[in-house]
JSON list of C-alpha atoms in Angstrom, two decimals:
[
{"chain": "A", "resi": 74, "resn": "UNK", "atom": "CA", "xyz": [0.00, 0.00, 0.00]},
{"chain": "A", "resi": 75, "resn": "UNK", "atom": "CA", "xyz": [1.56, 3.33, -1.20]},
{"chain": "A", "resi": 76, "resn": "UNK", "atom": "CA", "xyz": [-0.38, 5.69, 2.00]},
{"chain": "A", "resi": 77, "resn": "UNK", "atom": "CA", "xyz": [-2.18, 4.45, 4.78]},
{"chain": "A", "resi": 78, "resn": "UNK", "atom": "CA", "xyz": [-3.99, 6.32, 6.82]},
{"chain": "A", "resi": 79, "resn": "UNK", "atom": "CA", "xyz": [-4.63, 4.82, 10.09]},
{"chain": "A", "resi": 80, "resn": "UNK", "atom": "CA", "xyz": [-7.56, 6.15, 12.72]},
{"chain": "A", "resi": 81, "resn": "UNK", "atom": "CA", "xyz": [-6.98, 9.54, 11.60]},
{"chain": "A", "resi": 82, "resn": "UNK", "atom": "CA", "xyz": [-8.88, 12.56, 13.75]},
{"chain": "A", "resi": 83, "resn": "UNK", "atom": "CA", "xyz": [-8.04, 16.21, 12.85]},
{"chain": "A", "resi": 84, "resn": "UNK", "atom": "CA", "xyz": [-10.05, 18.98, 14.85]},
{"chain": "A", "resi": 85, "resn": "UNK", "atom": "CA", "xyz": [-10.87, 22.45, 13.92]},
{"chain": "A", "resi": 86, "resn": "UNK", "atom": "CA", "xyz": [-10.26, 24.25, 17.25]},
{"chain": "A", "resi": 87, "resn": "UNK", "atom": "CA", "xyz": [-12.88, 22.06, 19.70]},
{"chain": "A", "resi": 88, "resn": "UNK", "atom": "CA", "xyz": [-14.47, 21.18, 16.56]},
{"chain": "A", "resi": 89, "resn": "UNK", "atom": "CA", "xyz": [-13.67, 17.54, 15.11]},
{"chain": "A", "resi": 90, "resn": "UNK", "atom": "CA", "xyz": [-13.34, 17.62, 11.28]},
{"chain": "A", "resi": 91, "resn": "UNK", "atom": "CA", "xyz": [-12.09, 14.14, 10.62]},
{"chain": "A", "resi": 92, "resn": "UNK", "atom": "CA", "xyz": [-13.51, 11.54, 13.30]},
{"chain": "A", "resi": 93, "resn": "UNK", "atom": "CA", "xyz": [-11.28, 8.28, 12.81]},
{"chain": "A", "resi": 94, "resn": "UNK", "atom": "CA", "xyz": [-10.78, 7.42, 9.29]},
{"chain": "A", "resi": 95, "resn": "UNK", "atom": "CA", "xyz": [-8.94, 4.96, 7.72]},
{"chain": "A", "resi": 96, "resn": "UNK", "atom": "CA", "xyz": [-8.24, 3.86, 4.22]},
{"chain": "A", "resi": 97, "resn": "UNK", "atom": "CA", "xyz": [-5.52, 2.80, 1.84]},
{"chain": "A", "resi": 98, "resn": "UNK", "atom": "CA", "xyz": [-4.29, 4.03, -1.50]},
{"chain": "A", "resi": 99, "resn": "UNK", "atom": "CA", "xyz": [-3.09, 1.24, -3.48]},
{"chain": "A", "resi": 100, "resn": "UNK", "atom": "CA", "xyz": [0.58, 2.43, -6.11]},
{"chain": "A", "resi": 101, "resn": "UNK", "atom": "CA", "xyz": [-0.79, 2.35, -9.60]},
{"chain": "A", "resi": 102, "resn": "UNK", "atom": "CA", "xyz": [-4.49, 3.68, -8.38]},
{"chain": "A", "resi": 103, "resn": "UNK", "atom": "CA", "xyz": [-7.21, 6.04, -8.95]},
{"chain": "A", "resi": 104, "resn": "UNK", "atom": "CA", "xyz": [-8.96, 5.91, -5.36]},
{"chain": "A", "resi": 105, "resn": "UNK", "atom": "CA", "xyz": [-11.55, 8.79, -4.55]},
{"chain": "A", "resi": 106, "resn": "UNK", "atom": "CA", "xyz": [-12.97, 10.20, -2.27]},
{"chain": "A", "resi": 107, "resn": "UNK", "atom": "CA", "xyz": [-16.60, 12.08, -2.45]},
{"chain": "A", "resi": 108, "resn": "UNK", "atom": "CA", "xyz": [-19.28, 13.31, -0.42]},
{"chain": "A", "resi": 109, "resn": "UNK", "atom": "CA", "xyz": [-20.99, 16.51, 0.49]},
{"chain": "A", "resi": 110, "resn": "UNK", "atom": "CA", "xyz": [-19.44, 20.29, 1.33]},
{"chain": "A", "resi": 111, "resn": "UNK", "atom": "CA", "xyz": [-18.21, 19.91, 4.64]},
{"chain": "A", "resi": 112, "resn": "UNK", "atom": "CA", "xyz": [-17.47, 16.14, 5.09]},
{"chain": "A", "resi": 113, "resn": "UNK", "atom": "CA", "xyz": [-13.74, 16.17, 5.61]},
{"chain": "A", "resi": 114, "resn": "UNK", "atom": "CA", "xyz": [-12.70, 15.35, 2.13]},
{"chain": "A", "resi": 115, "resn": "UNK", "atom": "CA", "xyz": [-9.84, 18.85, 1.83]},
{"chain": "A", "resi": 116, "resn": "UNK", "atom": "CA", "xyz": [-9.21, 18.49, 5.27]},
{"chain": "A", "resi": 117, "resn": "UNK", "atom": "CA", "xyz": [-8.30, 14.87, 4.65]},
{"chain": "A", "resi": 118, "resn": "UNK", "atom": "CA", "xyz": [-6.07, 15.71, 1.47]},
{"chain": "A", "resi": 119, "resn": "UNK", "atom": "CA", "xyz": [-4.63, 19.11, 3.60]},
{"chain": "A", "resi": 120, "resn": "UNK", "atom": "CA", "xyz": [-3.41, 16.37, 6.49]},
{"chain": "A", "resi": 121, "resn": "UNK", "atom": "CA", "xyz": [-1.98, 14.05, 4.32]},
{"chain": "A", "resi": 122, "resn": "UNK", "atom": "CA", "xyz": [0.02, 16.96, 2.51]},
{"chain": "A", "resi": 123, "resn": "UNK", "atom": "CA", "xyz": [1.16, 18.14, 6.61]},
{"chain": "A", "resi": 124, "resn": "UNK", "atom": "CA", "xyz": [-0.83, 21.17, 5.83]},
{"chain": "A", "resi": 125, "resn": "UNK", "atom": "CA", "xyz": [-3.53, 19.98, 9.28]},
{"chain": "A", "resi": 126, "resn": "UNK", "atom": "CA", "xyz": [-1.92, 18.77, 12.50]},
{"chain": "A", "resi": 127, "resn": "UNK", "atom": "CA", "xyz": [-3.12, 15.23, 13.56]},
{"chain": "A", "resi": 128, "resn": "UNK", "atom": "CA", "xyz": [-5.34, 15.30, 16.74]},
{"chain": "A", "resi": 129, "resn": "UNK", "atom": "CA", "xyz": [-4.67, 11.24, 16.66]},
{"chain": "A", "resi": 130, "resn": "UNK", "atom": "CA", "xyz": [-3.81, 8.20, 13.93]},
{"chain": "A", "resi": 131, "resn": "UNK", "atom": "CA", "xyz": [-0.81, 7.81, 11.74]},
{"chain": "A", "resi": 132, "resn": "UNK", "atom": "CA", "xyz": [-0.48, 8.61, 8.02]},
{"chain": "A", "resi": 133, "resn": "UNK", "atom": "CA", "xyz": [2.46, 6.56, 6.49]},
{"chain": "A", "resi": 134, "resn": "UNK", "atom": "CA", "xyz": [3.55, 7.03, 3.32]},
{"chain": "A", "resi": 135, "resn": "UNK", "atom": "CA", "xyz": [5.55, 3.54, 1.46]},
{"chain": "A", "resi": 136, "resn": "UNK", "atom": "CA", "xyz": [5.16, 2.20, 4.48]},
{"chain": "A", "resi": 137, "resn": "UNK", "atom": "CA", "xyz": [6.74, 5.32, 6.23]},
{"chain": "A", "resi": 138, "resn": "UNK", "atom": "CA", "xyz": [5.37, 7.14, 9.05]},
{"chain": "A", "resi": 139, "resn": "UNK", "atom": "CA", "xyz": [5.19, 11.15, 7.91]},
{"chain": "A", "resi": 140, "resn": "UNK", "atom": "CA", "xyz": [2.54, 11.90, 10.41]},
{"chain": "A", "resi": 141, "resn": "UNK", "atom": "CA", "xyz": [4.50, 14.75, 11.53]},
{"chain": "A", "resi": 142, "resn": "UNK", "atom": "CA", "xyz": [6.85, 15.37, 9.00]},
{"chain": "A", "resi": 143, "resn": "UNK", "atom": "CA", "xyz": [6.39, 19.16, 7.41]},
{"chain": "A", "resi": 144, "resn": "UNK", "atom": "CA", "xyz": [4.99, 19.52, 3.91]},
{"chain": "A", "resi": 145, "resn": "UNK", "atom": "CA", "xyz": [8.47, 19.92, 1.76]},
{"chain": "A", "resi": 146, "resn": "UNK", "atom": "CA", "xyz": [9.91, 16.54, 3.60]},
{"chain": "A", "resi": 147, "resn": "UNK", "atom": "CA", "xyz": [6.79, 14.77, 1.85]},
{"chain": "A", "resi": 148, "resn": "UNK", "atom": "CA", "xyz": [6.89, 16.50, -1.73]},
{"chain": "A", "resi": 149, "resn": "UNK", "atom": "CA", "xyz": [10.59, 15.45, -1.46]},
{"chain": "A", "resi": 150, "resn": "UNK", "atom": "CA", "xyz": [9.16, 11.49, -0.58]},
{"chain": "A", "resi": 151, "resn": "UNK", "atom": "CA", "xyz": [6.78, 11.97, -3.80]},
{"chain": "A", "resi": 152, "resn": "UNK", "atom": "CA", "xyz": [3.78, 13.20, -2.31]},
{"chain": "A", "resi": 153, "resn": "UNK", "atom": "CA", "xyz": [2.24, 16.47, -4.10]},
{"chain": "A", "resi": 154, "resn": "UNK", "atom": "CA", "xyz": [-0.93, 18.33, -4.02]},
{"chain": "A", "resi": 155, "resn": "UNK", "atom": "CA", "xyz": [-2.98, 19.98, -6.98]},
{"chain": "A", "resi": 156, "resn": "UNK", "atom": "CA", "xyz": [-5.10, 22.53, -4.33]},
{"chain": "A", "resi": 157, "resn": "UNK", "atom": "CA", "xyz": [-8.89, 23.27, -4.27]},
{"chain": "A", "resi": 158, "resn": "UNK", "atom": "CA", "xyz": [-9.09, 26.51, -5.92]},
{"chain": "A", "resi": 159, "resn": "UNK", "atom": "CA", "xyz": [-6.30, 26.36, -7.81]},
{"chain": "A", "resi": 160, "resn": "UNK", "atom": "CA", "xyz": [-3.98, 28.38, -6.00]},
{"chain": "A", "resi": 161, "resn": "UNK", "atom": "CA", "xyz": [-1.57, 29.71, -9.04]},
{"chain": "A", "resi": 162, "resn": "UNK", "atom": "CA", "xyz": [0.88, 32.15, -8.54]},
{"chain": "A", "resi": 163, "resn": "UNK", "atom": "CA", "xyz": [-0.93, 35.15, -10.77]},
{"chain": "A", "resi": 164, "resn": "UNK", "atom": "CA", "xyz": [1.63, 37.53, -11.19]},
{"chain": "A", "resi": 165, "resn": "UNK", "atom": "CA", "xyz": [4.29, 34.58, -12.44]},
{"chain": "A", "resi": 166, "resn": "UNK", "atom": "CA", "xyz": [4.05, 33.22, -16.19]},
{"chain": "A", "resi": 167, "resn": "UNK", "atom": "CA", "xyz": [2.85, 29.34, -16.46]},
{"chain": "A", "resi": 168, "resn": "UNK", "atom": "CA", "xyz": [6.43, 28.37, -16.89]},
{"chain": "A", "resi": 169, "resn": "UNK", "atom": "CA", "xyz": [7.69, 30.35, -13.70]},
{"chain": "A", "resi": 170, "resn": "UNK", "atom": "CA", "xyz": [4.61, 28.32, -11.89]},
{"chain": "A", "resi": 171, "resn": "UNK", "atom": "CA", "xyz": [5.36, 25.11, -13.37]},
{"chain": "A", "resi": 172, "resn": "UNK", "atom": "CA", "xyz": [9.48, 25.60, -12.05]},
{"chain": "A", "resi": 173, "resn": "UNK", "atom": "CA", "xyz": [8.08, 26.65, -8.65]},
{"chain": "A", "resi": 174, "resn": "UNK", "atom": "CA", "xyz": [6.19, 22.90, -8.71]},
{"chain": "A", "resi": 175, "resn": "UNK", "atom": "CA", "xyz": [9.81, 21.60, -8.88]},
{"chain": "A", "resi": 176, "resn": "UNK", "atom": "CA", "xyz": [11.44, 23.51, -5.99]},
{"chain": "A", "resi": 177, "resn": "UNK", "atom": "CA", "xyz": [12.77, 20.34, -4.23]},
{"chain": "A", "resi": 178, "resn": "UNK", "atom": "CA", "xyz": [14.16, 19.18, -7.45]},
{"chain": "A", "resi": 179, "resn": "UNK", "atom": "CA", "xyz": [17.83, 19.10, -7.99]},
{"chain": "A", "resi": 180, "resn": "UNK", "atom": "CA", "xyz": [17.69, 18.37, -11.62]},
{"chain": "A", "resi": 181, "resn": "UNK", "atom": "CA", "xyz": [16.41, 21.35, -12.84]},
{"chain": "A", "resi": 182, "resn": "UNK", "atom": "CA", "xyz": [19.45, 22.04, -15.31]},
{"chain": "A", "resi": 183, "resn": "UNK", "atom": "CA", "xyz": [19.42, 17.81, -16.55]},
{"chain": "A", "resi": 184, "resn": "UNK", "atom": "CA", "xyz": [17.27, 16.54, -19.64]},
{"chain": "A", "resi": 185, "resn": "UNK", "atom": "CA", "xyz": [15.30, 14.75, -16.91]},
{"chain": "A", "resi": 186, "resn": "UNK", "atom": "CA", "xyz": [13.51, 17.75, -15.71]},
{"chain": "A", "resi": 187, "resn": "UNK", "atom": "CA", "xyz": [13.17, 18.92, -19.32]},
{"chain": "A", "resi": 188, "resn": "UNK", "atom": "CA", "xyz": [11.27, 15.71, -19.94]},
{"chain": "A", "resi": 189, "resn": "UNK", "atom": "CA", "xyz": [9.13, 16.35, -17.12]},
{"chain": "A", "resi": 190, "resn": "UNK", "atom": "CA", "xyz": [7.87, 19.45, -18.73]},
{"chain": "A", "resi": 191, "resn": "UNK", "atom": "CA", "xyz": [7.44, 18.14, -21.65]},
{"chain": "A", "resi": 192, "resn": "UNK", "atom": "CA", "xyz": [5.50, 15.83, -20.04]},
{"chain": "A", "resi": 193, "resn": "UNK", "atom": "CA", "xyz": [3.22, 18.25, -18.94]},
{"chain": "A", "resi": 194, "resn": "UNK", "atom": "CA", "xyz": [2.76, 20.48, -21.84]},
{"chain": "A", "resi": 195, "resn": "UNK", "atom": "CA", "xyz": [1.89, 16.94, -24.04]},
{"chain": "A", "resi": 196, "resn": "UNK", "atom": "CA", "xyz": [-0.89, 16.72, -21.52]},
{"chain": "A", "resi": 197, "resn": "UNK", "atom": "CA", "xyz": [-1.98, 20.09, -21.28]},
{"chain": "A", "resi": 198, "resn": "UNK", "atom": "CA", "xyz": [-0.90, 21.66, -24.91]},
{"chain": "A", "resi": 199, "resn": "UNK", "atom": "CA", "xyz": [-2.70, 25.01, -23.81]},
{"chain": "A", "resi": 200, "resn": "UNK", "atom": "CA", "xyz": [0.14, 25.46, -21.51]},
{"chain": "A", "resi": 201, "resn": "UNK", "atom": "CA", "xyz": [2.99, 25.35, -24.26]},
{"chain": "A", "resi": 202, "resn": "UNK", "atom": "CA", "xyz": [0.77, 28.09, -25.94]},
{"chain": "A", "resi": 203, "resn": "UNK", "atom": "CA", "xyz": [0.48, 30.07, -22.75]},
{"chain": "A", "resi": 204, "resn": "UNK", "atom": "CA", "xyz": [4.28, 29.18, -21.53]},
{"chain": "A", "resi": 205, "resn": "UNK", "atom": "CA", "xyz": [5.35, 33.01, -21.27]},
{"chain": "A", "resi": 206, "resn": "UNK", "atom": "CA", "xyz": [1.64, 34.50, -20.27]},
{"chain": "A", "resi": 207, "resn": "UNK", "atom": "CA", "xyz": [0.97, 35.68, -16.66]},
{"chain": "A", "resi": 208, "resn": "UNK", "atom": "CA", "xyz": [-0.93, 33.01, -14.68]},
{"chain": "A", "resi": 209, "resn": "UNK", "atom": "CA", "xyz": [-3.42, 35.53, -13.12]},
{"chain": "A", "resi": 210, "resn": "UNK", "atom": "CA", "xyz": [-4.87, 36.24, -16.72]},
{"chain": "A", "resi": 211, "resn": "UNK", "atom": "CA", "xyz": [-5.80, 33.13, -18.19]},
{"chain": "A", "resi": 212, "resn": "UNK", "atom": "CA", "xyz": [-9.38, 31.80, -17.53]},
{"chain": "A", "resi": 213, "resn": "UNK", "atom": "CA", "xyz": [-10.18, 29.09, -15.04]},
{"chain": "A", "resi": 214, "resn": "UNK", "atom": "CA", "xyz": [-9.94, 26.04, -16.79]},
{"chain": "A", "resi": 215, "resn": "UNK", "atom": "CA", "xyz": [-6.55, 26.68, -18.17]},
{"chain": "A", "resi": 216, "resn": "UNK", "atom": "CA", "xyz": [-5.32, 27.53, -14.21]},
{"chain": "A", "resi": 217, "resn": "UNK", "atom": "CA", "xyz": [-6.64, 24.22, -13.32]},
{"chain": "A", "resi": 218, "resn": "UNK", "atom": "CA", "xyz": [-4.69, 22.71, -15.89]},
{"chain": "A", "resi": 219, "resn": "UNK", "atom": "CA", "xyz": [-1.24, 24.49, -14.79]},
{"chain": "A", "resi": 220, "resn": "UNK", "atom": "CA", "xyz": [-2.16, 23.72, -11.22]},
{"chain": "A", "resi": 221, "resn": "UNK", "atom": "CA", "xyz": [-2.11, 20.23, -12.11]},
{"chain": "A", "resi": 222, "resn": "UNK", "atom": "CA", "xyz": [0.94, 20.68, -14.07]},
{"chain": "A", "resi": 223, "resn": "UNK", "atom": "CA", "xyz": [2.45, 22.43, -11.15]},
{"chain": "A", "resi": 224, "resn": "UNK", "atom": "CA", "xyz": [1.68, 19.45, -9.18]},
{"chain": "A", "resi": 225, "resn": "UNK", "atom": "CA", "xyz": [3.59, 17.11, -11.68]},
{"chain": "A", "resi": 226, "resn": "UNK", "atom": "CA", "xyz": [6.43, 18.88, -11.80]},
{"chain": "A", "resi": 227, "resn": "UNK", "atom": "CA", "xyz": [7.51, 17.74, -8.40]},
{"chain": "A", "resi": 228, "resn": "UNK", "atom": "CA", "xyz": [7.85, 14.43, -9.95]},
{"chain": "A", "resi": 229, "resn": "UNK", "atom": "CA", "xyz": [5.21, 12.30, -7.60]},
{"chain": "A", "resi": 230, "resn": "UNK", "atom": "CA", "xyz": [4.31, 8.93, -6.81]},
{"chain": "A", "resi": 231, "resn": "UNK", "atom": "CA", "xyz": [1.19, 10.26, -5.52]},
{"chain": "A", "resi": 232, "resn": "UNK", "atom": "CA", "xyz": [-0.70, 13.30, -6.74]},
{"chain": "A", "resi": 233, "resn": "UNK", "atom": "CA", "xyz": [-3.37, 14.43, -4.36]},
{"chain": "A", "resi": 234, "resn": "UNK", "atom": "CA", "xyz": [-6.48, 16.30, -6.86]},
{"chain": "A", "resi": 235, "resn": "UNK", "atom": "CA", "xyz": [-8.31, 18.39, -5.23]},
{"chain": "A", "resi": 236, "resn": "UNK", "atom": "CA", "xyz": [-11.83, 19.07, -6.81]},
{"chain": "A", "resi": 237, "resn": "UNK", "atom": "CA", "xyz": [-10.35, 19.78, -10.23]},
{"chain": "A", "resi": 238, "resn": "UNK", "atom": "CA", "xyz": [-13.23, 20.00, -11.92]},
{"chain": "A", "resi": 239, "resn": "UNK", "atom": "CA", "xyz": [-14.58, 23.01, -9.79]},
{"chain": "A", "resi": 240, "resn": "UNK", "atom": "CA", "xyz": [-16.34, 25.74, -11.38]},
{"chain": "A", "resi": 241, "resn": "UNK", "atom": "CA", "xyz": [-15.32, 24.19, -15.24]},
{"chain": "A", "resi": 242, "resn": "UNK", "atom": "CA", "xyz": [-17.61, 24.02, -18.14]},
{"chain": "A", "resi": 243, "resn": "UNK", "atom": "CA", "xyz": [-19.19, 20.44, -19.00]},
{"chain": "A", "resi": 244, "resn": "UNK", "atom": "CA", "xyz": [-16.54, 20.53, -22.13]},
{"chain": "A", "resi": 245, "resn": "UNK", "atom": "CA", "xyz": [-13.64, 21.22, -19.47]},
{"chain": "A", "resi": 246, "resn": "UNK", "atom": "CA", "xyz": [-14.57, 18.78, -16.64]},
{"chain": "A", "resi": 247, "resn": "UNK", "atom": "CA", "xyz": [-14.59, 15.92, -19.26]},
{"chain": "A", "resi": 248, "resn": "UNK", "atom": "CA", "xyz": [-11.26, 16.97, -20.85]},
{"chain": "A", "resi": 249, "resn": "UNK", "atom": "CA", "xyz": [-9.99, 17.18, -17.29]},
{"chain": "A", "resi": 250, "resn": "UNK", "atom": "CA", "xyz": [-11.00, 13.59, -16.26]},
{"chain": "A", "resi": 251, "resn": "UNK", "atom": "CA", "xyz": [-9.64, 12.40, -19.11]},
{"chain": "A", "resi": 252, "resn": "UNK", "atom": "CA", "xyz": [-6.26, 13.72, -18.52]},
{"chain": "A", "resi": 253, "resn": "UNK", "atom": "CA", "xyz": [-6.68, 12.57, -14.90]},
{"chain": "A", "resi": 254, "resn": "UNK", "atom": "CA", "xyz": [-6.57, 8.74, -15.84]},
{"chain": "A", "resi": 255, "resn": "UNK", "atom": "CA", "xyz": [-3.99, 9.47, -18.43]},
{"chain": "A", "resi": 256, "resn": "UNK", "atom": "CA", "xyz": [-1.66, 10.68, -15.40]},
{"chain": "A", "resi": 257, "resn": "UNK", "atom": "CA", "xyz": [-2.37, 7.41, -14.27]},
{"chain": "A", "resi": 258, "resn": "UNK", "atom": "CA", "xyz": [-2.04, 5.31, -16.98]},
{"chain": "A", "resi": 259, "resn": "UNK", "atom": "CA", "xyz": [1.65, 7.06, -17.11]},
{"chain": "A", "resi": 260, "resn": "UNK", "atom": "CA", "xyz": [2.27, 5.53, -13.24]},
{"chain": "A", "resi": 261, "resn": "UNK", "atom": "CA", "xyz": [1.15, 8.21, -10.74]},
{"chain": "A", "resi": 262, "resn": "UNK", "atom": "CA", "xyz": [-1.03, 7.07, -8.23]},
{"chain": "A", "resi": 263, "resn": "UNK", "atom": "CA", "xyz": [-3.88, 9.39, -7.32]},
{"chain": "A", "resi": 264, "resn": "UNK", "atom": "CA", "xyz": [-6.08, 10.29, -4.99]},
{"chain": "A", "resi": 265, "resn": "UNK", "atom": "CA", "xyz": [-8.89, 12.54, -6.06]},
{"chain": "A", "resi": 266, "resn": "UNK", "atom": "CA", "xyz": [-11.12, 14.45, -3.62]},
{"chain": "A", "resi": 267, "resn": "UNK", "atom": "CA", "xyz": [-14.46, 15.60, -6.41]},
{"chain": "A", "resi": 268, "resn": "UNK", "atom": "CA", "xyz": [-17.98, 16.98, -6.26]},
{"chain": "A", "resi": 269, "resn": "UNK", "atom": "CA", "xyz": [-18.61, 15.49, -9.67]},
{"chain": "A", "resi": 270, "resn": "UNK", "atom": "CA", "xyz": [-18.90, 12.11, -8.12]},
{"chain": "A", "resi": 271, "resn": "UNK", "atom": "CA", "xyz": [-20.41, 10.32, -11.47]},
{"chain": "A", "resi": 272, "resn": "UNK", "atom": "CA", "xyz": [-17.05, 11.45, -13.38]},
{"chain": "A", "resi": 273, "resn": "UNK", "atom": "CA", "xyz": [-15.35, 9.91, -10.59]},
{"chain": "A", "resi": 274, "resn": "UNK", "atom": "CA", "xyz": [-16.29, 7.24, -9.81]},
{"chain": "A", "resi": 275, "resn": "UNK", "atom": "CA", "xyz": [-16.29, 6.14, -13.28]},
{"chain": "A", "resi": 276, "resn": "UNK", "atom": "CA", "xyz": [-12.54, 5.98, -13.27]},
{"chain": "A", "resi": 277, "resn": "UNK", "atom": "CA", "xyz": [-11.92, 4.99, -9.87]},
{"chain": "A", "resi": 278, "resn": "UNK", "atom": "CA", "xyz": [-10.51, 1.91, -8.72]},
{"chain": "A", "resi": 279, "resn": "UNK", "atom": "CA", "xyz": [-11.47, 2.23, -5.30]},
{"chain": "A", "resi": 280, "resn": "UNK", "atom": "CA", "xyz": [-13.55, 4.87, -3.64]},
{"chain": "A", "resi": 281, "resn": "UNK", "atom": "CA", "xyz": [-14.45, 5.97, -0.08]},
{"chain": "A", "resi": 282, "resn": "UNK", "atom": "CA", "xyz": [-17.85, 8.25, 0.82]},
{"chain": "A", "resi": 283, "resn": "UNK", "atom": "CA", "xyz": [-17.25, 10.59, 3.70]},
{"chain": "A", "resi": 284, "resn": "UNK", "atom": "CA", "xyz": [-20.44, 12.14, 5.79]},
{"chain": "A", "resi": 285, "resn": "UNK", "atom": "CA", "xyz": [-19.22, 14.90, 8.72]},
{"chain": "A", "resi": 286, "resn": "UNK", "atom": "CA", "xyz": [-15.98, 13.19, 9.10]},
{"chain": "A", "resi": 287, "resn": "UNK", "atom": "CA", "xyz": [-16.38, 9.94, 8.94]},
{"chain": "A", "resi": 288, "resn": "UNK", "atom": "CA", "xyz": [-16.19, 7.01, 6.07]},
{"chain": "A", "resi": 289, "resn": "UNK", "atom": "CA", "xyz": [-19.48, 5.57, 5.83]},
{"chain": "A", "resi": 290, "resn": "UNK", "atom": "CA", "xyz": [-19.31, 3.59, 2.51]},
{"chain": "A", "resi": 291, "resn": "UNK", "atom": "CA", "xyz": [-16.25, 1.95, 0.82]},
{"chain": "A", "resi": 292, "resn": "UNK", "atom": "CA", "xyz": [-15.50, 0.00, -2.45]},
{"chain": "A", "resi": 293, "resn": "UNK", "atom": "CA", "xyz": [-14.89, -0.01, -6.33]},
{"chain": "A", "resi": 294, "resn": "UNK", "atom": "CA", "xyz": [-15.86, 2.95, -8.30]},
{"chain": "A", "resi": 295, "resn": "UNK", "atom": "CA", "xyz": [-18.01, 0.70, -9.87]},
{"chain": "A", "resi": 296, "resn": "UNK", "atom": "CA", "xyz": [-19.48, -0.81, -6.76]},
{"chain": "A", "resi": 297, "resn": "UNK", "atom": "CA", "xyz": [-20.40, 2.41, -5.44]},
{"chain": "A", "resi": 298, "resn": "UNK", "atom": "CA", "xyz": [-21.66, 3.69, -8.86]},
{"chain": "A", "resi": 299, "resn": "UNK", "atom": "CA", "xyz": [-24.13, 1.36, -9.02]},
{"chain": "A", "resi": 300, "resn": "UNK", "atom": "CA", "xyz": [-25.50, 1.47, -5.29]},
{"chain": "A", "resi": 301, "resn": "UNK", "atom": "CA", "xyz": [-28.78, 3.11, -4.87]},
{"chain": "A", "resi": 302, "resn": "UNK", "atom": "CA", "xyz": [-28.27, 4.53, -2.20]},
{"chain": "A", "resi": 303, "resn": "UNK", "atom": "CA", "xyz": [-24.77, 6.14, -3.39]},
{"chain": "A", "resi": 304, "resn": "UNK", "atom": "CA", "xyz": [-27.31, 7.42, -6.68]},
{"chain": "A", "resi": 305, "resn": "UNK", "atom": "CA", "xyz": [-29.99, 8.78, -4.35]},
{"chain": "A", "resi": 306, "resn": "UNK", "atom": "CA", "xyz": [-27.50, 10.90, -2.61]},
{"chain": "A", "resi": 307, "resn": "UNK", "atom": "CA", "xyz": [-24.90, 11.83, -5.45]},
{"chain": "A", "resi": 308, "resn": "UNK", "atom": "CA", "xyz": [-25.70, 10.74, -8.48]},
{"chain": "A", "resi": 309, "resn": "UNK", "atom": "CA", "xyz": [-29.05, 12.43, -8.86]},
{"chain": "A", "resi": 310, "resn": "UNK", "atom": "CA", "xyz": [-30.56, 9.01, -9.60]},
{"chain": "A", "resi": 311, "resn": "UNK", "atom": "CA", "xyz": [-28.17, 8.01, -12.00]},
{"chain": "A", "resi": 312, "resn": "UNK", "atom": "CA", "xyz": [-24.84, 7.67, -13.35]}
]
């Protein structure tokens, strides 16, 4: 199991966001997690990253414990995060953004981080086309796009997704979910914290529901895709 996270509680001053959790991400995995505004689910991805103290419960990472290890130890591990809101740097261009993805790299000057980037703009062509523009003016979808670039960059094992396909056009969110199992299918592990649970769960290997804190349902994307009570609540009825 790449991460485990073990009985995991994280409180919001006397306020408990995260009650307990546990759940593995296998290496080589889509897993997601879904469920309504205020569940846990960014809190959750924010604690993994070492951006949330733990109240209680281990996180290890390859079978390390980085429970309280601070954020840069665990991008240098191979653990990165793609933020909710995007978070771009709006004065810097996309390729200024994309280097500051890479700050713990020590390749930077090798054709090793040049493949890396070339990685990235294969994936998101927009961004070769935008290399030299300032971050702050392009529209939404394209900041999603170099956020998860951004997130690449740092060369992970695991990418943690945080509702990428916020506030995107129908057109976009598809496009966006296709490039998300492509990452994959190029052997980053990912977990993916999304609103647009149909889009999902349809690539997910494995899949986790959380309801104020806690995990209440567990299983294949396709397992929980196809439970009616799973439809009732987030699929509007359907898939």
């Amino acid at each position: 199991m790449l991460l485990e996270v073990d009985g995991l509680c994280v409180n919001y001053g006397h306020i408990e966001a995260i009650r307990d959790i546990s759940f593995g991400v296998e290496e080589g995995t889509i897993t997601t997690l879904i469920g309504a505004n205020g569940a846990g689910k960014t809190t959750t991805l924010k604690t993994i990253s070492g951006l949330r103290k733990v109240r209680a419960g281990t996180i290890k990472f390859d079978g390390k414990d980085i429970t309280n290890l601070p954020p840069f130890e665990r991008v240098m591990m191979g653990l990165s995060q793609s933020p909710e809101g995007r978070g771009c740097f709006p004065g810097m261009t996309v390729l200024e953004n994309l280097d500051m993805g890479a700050y713990v790299r020590k390749d930077r000057k090798t054709p090793a981080y040049r493949a890396d980037l070339d990685r990235v703009f294969d994936l998101f062509p927009r961004l070769k086309e935008r290399e030299k523009q300032a971050a702050g003016s392009m529209s939404g979808g394209e900041q999603q796009m170099l956020a998860i670039g951004r997130a690449l960059m740092a060369k992970p094992r695991l990418v943690l997704l945080d509702e990428p396909s916020m506030g995107l056009a129908p057109k976009l969110i598809q496009q966006i979910f296709t490039i998300i199992s492509e990452i994959n299918s190029q052997g980053t592990t990912v977990l993916l914290v999304e609103q647009n649970a149909a889009q999902a769960l349809k690539r997910s290997h494995h899949a986790h529901i959380l309801e104020t804190g806690e995990i209440v349902k567990s299983g294949t994307g396709a397992q929980l895709a196809s439970d009616d009570s799973v439809k009732a609540a987030y699929l509007g009825g359907d898939v």
